[in-house]
PDB file of C-alpha atoms in Angstrom:
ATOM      1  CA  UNK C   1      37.707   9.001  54.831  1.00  0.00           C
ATOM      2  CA  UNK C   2      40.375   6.587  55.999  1.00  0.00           C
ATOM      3  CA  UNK C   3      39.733   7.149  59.615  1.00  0.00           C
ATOM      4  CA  UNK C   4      36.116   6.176  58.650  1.00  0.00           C
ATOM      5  CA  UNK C   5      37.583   2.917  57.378  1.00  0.00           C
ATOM      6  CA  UNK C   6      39.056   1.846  60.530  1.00  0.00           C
ATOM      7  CA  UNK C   7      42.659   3.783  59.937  1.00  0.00           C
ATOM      8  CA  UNK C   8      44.155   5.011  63.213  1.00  0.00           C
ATOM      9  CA  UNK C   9      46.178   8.224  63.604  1.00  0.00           C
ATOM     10  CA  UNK C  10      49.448   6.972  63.040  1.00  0.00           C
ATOM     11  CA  UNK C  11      48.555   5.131  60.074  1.00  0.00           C
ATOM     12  CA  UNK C  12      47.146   8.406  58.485  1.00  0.00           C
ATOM     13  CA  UNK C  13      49.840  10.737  59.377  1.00  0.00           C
ATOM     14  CA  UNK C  14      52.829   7.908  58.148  1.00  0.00           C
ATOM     15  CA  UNK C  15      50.112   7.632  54.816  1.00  0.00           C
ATOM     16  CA  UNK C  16      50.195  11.020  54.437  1.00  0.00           C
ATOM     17  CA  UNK C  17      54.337  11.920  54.892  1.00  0.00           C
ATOM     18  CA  UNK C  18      54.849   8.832  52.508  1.00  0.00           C
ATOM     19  CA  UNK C  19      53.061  10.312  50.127  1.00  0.00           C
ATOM     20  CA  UNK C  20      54.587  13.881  50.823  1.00  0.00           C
ATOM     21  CA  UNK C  21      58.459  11.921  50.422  1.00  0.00           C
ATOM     22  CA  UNK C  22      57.085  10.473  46.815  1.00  0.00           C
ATOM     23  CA  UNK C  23      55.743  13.708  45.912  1.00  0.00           C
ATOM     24  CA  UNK C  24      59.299  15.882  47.218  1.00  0.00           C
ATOM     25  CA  UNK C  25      61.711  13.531  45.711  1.00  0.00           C
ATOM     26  CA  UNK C  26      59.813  14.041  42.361  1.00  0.00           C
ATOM     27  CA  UNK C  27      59.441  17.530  42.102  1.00  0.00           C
ATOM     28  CA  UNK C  28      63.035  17.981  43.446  1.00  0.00           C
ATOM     29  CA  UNK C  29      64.330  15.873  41.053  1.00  0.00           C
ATOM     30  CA  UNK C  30      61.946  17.455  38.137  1.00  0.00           C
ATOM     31  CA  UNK C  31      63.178  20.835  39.283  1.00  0.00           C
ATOM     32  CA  UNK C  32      66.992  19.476  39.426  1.00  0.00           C
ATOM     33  CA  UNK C  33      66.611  19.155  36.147  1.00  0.00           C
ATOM     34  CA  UNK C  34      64.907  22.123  34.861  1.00  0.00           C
ATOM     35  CA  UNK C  35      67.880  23.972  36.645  1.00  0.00           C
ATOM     36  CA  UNK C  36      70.196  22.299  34.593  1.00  0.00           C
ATOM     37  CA  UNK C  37      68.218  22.500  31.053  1.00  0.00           C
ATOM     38  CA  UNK C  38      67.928  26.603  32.332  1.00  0.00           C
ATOM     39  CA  UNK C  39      71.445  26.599  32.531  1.00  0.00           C
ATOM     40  CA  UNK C  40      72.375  25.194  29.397  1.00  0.00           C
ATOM     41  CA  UNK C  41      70.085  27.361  27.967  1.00  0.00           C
ATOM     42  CA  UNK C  42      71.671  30.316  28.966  1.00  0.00           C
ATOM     43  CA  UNK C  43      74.930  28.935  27.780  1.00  0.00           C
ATOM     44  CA  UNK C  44      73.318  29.513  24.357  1.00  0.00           C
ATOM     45  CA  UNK C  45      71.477  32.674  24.819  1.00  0.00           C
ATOM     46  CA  UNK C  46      73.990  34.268  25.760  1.00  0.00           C
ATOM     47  CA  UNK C  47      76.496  34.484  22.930  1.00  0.00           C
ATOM     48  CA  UNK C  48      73.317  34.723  20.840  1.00  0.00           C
ATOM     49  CA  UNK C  49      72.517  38.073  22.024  1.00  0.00           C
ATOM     50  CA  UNK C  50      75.758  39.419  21.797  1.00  0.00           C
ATOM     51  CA  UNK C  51      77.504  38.582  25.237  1.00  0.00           C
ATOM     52  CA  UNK C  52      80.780  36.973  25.539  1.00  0.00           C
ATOM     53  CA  UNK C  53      80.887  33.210  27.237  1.00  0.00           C
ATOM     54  CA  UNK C  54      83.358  30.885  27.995  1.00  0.00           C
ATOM     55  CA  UNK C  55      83.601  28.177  25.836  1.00  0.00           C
ATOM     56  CA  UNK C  56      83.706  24.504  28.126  1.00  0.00           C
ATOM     57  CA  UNK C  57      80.699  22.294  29.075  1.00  0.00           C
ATOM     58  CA  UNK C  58      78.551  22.616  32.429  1.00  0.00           C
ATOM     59  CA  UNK C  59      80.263  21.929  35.691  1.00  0.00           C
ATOM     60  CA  UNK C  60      77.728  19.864  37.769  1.00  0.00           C
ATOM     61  CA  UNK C  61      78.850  18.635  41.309  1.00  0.00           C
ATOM     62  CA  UNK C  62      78.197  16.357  43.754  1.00  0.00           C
ATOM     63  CA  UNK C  63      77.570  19.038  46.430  1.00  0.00           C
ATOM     64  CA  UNK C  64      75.362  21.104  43.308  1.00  0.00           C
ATOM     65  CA  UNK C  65      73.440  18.217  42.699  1.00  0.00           C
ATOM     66  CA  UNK C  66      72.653  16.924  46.432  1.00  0.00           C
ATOM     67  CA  UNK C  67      72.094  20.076  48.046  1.00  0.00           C
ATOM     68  CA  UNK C  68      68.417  21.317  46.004  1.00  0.00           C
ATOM     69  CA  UNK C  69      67.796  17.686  46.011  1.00  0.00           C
ATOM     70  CA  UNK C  70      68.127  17.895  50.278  1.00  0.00           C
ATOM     71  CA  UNK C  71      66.434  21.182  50.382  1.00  0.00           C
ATOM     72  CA  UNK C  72      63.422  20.419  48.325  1.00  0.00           C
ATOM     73  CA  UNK C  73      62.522  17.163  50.261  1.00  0.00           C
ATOM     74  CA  UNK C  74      62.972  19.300  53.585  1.00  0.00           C
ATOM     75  CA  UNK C  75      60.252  21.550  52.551  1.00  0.00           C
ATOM     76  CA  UNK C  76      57.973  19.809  51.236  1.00  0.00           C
ATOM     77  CA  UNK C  77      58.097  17.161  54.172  1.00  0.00           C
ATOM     78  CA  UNK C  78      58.172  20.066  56.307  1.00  0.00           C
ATOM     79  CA  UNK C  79      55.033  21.965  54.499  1.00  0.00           C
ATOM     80  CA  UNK C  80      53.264  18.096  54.913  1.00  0.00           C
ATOM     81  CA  UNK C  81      53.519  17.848  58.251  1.00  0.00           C
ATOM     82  CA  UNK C  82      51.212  19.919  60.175  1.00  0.00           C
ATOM     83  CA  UNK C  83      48.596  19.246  57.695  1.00  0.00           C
ATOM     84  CA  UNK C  84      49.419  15.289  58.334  1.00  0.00           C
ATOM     85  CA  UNK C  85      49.390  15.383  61.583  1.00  0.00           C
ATOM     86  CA  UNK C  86      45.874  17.262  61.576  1.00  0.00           C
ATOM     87  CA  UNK C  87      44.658  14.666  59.304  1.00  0.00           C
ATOM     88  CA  UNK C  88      45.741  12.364  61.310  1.00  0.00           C
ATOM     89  CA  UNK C  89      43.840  13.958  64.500  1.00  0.00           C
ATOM     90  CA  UNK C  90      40.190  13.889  62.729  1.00  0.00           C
ATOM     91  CA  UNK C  91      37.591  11.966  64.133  1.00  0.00           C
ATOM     92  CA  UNK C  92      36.373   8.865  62.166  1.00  0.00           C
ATOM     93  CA  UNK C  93      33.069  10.182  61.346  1.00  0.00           C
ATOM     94  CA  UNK C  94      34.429  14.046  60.670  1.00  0.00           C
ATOM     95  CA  UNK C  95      34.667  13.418  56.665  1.00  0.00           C
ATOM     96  CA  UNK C  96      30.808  12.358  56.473  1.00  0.00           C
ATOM     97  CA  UNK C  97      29.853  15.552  57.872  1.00  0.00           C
ATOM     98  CA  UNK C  98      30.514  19.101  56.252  1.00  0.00           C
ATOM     99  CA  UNK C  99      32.599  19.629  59.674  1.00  0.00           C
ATOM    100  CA  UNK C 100      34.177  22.853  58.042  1.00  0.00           C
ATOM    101  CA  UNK C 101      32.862  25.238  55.546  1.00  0.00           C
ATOM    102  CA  UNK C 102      34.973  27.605  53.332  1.00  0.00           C
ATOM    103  CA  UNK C 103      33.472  30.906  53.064  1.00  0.00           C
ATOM    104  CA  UNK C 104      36.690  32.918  51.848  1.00  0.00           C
ATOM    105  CA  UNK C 105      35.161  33.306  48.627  1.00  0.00           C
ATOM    106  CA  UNK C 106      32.122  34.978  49.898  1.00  0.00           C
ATOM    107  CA  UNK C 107      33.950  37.463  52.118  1.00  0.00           C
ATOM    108  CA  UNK C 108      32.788  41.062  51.028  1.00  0.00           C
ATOM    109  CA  UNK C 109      35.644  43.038  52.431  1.00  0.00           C
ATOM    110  CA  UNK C 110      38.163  40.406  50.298  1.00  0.00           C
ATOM    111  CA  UNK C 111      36.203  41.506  46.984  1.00  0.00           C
ATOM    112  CA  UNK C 112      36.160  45.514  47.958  1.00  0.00           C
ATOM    113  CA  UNK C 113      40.479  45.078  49.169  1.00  0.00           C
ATOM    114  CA  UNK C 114      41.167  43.019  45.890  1.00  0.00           C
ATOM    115  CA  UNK C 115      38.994  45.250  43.203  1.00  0.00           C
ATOM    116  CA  UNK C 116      40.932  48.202  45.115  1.00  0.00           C
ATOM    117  CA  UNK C 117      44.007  46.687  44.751  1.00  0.00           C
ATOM    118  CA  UNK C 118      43.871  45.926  41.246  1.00  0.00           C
ATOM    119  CA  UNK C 119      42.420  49.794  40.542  1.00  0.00           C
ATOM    120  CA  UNK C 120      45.827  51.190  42.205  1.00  0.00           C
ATOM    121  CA  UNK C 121      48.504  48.395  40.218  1.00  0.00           C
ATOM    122  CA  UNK C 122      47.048  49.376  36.808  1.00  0.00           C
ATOM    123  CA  UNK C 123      47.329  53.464  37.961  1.00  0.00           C
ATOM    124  CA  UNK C 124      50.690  52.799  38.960  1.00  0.00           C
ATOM    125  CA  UNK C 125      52.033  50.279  35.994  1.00  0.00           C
ATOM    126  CA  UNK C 126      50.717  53.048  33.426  1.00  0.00           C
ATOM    127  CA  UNK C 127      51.944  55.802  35.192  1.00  0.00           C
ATOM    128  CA  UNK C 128      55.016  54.244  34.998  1.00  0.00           C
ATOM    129  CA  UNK C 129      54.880  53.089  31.657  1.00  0.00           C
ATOM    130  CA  UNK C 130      53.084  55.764  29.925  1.00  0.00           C
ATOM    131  CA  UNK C 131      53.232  58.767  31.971  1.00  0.00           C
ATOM    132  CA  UNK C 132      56.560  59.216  33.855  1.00  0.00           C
ATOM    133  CA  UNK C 133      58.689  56.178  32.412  1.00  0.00           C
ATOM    134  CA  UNK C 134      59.651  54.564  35.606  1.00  0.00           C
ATOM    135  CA  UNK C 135      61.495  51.055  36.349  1.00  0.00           C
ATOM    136  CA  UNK C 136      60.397  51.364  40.445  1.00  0.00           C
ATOM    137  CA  UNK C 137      57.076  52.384  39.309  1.00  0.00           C
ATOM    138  CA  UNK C 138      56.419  49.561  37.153  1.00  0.00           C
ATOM    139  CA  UNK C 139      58.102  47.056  39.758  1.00  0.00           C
ATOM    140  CA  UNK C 140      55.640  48.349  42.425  1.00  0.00           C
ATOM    141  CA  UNK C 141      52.441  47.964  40.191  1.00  0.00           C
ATOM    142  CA  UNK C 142      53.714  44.646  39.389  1.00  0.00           C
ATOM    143  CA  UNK C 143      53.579  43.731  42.881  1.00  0.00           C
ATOM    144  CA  UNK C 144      50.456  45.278  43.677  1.00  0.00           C
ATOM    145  CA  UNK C 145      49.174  43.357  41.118  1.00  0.00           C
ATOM    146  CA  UNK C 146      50.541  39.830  42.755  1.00  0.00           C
ATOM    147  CA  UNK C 147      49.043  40.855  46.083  1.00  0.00           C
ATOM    148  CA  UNK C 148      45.518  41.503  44.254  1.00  0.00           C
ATOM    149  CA  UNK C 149      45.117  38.001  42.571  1.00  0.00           C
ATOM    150  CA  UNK C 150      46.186  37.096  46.074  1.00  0.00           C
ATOM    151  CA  UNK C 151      43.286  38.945  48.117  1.00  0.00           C
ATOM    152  CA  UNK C 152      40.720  38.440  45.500  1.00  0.00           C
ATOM    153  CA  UNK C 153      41.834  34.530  44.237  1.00  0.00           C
ATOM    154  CA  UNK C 154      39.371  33.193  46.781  1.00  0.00           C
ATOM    155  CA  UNK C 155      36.473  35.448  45.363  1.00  0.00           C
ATOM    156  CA  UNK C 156      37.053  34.649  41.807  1.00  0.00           C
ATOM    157  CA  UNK C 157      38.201  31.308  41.838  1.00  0.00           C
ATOM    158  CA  UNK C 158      34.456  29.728  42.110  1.00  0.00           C
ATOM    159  CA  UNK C 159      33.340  31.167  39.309  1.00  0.00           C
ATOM    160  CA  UNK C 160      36.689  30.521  37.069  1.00  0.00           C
ATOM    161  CA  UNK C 161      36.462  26.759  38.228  1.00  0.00           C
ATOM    162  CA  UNK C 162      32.604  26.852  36.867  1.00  0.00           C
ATOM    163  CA  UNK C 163      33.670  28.293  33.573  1.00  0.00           C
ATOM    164  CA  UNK C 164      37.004  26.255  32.853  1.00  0.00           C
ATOM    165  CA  UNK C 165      35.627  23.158  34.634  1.00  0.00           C
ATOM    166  CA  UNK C 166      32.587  22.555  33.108  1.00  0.00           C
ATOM    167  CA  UNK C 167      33.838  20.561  30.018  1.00  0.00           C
ATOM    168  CA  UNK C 168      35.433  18.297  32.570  1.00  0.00           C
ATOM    169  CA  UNK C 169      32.119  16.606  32.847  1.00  0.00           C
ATOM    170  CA  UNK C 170      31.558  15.594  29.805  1.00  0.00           C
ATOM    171  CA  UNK C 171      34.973  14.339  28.991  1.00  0.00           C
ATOM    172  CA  UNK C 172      35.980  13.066  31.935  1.00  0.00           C
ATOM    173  CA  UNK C 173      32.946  11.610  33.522  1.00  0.00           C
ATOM    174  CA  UNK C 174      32.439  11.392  37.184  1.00  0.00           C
ATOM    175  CA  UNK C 175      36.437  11.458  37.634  1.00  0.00           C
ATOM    176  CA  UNK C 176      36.191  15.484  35.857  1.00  0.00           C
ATOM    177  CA  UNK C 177      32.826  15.704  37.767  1.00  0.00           C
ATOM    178  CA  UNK C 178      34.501  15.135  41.278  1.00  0.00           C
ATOM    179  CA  UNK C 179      37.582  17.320  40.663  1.00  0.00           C
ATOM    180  CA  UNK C 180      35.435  20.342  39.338  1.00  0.00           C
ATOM    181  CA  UNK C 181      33.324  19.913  42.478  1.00  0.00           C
ATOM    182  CA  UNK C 182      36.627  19.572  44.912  1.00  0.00           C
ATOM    183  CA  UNK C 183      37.748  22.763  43.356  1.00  0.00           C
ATOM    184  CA  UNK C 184      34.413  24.813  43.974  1.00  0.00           C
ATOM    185  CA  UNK C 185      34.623  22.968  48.003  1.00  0.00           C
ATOM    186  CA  UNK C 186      37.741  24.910  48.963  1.00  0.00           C
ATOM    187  CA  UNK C 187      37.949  28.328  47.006  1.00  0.00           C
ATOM    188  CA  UNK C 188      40.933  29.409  49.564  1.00  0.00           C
ATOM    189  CA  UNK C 189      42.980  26.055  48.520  1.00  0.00           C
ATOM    190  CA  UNK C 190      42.395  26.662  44.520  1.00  0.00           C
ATOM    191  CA  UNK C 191      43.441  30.034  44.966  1.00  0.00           C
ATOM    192  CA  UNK C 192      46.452  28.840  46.661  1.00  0.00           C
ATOM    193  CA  UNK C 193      47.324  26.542  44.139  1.00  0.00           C
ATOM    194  CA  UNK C 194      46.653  28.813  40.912  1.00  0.00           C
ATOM    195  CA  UNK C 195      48.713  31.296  43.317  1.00  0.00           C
ATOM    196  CA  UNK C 196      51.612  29.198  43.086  1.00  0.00           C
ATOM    197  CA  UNK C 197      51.485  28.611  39.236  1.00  0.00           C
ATOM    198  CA  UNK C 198      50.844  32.317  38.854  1.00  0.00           C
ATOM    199  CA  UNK C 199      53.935  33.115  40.944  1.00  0.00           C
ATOM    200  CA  UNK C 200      56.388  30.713  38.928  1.00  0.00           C
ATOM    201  CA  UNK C 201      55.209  32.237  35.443  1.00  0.00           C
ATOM    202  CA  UNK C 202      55.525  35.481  36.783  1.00  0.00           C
ATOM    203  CA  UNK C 203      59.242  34.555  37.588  1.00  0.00           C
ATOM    204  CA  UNK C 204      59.526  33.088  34.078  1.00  0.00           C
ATOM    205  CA  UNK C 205      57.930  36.197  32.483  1.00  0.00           C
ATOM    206  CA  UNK C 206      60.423  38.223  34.514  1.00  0.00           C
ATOM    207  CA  UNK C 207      63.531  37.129  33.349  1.00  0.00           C
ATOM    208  CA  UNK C 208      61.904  37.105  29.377  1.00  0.00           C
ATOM    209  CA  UNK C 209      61.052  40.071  29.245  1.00  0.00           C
ATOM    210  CA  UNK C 210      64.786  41.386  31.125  1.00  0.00           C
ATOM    211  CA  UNK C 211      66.150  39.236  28.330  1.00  0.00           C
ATOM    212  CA  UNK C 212      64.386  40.603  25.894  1.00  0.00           C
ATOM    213  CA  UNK C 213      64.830  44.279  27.308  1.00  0.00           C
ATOM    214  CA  UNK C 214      68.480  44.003  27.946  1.00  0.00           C
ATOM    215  CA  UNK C 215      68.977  42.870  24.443  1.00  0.00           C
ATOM    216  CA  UNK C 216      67.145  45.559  22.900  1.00  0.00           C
ATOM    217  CA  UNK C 217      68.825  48.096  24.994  1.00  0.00           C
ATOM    218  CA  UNK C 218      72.213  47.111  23.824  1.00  0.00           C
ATOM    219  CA  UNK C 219      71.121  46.848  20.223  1.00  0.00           C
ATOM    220  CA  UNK C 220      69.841  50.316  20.207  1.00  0.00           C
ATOM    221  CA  UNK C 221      72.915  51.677  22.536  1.00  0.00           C
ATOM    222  CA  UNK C 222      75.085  50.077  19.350  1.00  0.00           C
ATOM    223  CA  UNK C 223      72.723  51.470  16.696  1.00  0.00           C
ATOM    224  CA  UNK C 224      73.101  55.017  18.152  1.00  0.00           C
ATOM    225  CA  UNK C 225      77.189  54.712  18.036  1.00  0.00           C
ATOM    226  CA  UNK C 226      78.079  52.465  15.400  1.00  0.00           C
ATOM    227  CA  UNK C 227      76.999  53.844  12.278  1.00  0.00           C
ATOM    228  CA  UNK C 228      79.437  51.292  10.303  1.00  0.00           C
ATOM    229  CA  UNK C 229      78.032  47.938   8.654  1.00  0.00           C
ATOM    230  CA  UNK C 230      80.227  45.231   9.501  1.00  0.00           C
ATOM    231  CA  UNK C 231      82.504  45.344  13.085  1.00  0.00           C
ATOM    232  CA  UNK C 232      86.145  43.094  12.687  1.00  0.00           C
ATOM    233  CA  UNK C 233      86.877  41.862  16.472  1.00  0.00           C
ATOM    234  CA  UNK C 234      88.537  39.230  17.879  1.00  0.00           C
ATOM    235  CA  UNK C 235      87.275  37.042  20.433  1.00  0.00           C
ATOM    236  CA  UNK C 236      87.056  37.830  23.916  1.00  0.00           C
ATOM    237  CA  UNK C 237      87.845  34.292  24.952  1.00  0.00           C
ATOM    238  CA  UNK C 238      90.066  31.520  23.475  1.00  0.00           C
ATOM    239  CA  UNK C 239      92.045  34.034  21.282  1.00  0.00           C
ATOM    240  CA  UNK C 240      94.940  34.363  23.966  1.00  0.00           C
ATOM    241  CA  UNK C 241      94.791  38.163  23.985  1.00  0.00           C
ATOM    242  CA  UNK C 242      96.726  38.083  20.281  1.00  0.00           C
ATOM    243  CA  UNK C 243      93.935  40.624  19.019  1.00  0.00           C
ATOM    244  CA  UNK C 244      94.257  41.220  15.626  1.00  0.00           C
ATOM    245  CA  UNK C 245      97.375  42.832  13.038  1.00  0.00           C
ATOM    246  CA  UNK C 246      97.490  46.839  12.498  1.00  0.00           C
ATOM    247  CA  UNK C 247      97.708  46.044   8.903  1.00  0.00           C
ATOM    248  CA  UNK C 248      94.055  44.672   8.392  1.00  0.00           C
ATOM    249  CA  UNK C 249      92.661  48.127   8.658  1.00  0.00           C
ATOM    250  CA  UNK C 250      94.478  49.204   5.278  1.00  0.00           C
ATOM    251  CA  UNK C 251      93.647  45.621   4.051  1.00  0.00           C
ATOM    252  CA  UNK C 252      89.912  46.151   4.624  1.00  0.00           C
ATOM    253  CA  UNK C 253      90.148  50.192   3.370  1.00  0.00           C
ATOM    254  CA  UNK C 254      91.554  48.499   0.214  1.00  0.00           C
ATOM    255  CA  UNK C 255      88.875  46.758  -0.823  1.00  0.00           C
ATOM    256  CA  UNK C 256      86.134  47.762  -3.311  1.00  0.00           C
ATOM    257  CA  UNK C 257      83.010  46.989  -1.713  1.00  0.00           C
ATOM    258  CA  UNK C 258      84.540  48.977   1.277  1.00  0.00           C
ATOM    259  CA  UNK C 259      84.181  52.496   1.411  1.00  0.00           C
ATOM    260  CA  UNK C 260      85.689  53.645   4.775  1.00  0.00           C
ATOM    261  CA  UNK C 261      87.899  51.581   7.553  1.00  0.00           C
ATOM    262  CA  UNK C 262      89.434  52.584  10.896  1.00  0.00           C
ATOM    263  CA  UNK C 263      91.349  50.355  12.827  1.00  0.00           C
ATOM    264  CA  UNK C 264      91.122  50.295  16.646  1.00  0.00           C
ATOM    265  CA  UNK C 265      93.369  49.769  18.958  1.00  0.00           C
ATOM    266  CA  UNK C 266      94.192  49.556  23.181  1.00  0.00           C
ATOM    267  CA  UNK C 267      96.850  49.779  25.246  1.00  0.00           C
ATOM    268  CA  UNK C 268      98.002  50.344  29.030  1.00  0.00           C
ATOM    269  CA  UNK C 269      99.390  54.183  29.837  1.00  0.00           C
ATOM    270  CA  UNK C 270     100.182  55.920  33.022  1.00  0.00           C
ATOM    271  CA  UNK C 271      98.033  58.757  33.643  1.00  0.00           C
ATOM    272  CA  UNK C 272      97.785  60.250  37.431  1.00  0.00           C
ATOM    273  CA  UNK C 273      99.953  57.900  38.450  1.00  0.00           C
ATOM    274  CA  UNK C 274      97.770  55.241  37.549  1.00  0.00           C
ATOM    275  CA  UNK C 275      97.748  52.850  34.806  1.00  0.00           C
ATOM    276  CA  UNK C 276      95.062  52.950  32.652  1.00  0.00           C
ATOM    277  CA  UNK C 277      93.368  50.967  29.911  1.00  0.00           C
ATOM    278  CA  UNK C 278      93.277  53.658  26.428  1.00  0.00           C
ATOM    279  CA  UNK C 279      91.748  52.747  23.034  1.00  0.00           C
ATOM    280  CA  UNK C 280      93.585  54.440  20.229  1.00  0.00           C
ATOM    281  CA  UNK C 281      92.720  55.281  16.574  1.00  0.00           C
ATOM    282  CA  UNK C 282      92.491  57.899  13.883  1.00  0.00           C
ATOM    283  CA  UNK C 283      90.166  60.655  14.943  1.00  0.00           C
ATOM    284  CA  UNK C 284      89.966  61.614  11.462  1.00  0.00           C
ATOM    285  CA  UNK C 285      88.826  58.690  10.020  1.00  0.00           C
ATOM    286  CA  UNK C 286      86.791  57.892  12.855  1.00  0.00           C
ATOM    287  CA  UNK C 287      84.310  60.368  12.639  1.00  0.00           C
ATOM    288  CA  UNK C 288      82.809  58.254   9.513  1.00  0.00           C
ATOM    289  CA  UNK C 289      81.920  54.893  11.018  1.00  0.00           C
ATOM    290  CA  UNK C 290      81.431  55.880  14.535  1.00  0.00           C
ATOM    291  CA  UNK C 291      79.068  58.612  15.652  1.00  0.00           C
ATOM    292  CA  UNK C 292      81.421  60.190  18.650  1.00  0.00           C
ATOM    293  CA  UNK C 293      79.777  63.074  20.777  1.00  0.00           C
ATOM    294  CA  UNK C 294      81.545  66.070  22.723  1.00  0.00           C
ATOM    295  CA  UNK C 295      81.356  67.152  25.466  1.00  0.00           C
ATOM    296  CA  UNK C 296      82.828  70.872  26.775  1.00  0.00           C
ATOM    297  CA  UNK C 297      85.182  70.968  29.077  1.00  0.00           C
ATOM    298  CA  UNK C 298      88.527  72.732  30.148  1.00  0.00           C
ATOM    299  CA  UNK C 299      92.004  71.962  30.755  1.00  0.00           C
TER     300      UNK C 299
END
């Protein structure tokens, strides 16, 4: 439409970079920081699920800061410019004429490979799940499943865009009108876009649900061991390696409420020739609290 206005080539390809620079130093500076809210985040997560952190505030550098910054404007100018200098190349009367018609979403084979690829991710992810409890298995329906909404996004996306777009209309006028009609123009380019949307929340999903599985692994690893109520440990940071006194086992035994207390406790021994880390305690009185197995062996 600009060339049609009288814009020449260089004019539409600088138009289109400058826009591509406003665009990169946003989103790299958005995703900046996300980073650092993600970090901080997992500051606090994990010593809420149980994991030991160092106590101290973020370290942020100059060299932490400037390099995603730098790498985020690269690619995104980088991703801009081919398509700016092909905008750039267009003929002045090319945008009033359908010059180039998308037909991805019409493509038969695309809606056979896609429906086919979907059919074999769900086989796999429940056969993995539900069948033969696999980690690869579910990984590999997981990504059979990205590379379906891939094939088949063009197919689908027309009629997603009719059914989610056609409010637009009536609240946004001819501004919701245009968009919804934009969308339905270029199924291959709305697929490409919900593609990258459905790729970041599949990251985000990702590392939820290995949050949520690693903390319910270690819970039940605990629950199966520990059959005490309450644990007595020091701090694995901050507490200069002082641990605790040998006396506060027979302090704790001694209480009312208390009905059995071992004490733990480690120490460094040669064995082999070696030095090794050794926990000692009371067998005897062990055998209440903590659920120990054996296993057979010889001398």
């Amino acid at each position: 439409m600009l060339r049609a206005l009288g814009a020449s080539r260089r004019q539409v390809t600088a138009g289109t970079l400058a826009e591509a620079s406003a665009v990169a130093l946003t989103a790299s500076a958005a995703g900046l920081a996300g980073g650092i809210a993600i970090a901080a985040g997992l500051q606090a997560l994990f010593p809420a699920i149980g994991f030991p952190f160092p106590d101290g505030a973020l370290v942020i550098g100059a060299s932490s800061m400037l390099l995603p910054l730098a790498v985020g404007i690269v690619v995104s100018l980088g991703s801009a410019l081919l398509p700016a200098v092909r905008a750039g190349r267009i003929a002045p009367l090319a945008a009033l004429r359908e010059t180039a018609v998308d037909t991805s979403g019409a493509s038969r084979a695309r809606k056979v490979t896609g429906t086919a690829l979907i059919a074999l991710a769900l086989a796999v992810t429940l056969t993995g799940v539900l069948l033969f409890p696999s980690v690869w298995s579910a990984g590999t329906g997981a990504v059979l499943a990205l590379a379906a909404f891939v094939v088949l996004g063009p197919a689908v996306s027309g009629t997603a865009v009719r059914v989610l777009g056609a409010p637009l209309e009536r609240l946004r006028g001819v501004t919701g009108g245009l968009a919804r009609r934009n969308a339905l123009r270029s199924p291959r380019r709305t697929a490409a876009t919900a593609g990258a949307l459905m790729t970041g929340v599949a990251v985000v999903s990702l590392f939820t649900v290995f949050g949520a599985s690693l903390k319910a692994t270690m819970d039940q690893t605990v629950s199966r061991s520990f059959a005490g109520d309450v644990a007595v440990s020091a701090p694995s940071f901050g507490a200069g390696g002082s641990g605790l006194s040998p006396r506060l086992a027979g302090a704790v035994q001694g209480l009312p409420e208390v009905d059995s207390a071992v004490g733990l406790g480690k120490g460094v021994a040669e064995v082999d020739g070696q030095g090794r880390a050794l926990t000692v305690t009371d067998p005897a009185a062990l055998e209440g609290p903590v659920v120990l197995p054996r296993t057979p062996g010889s001398k």
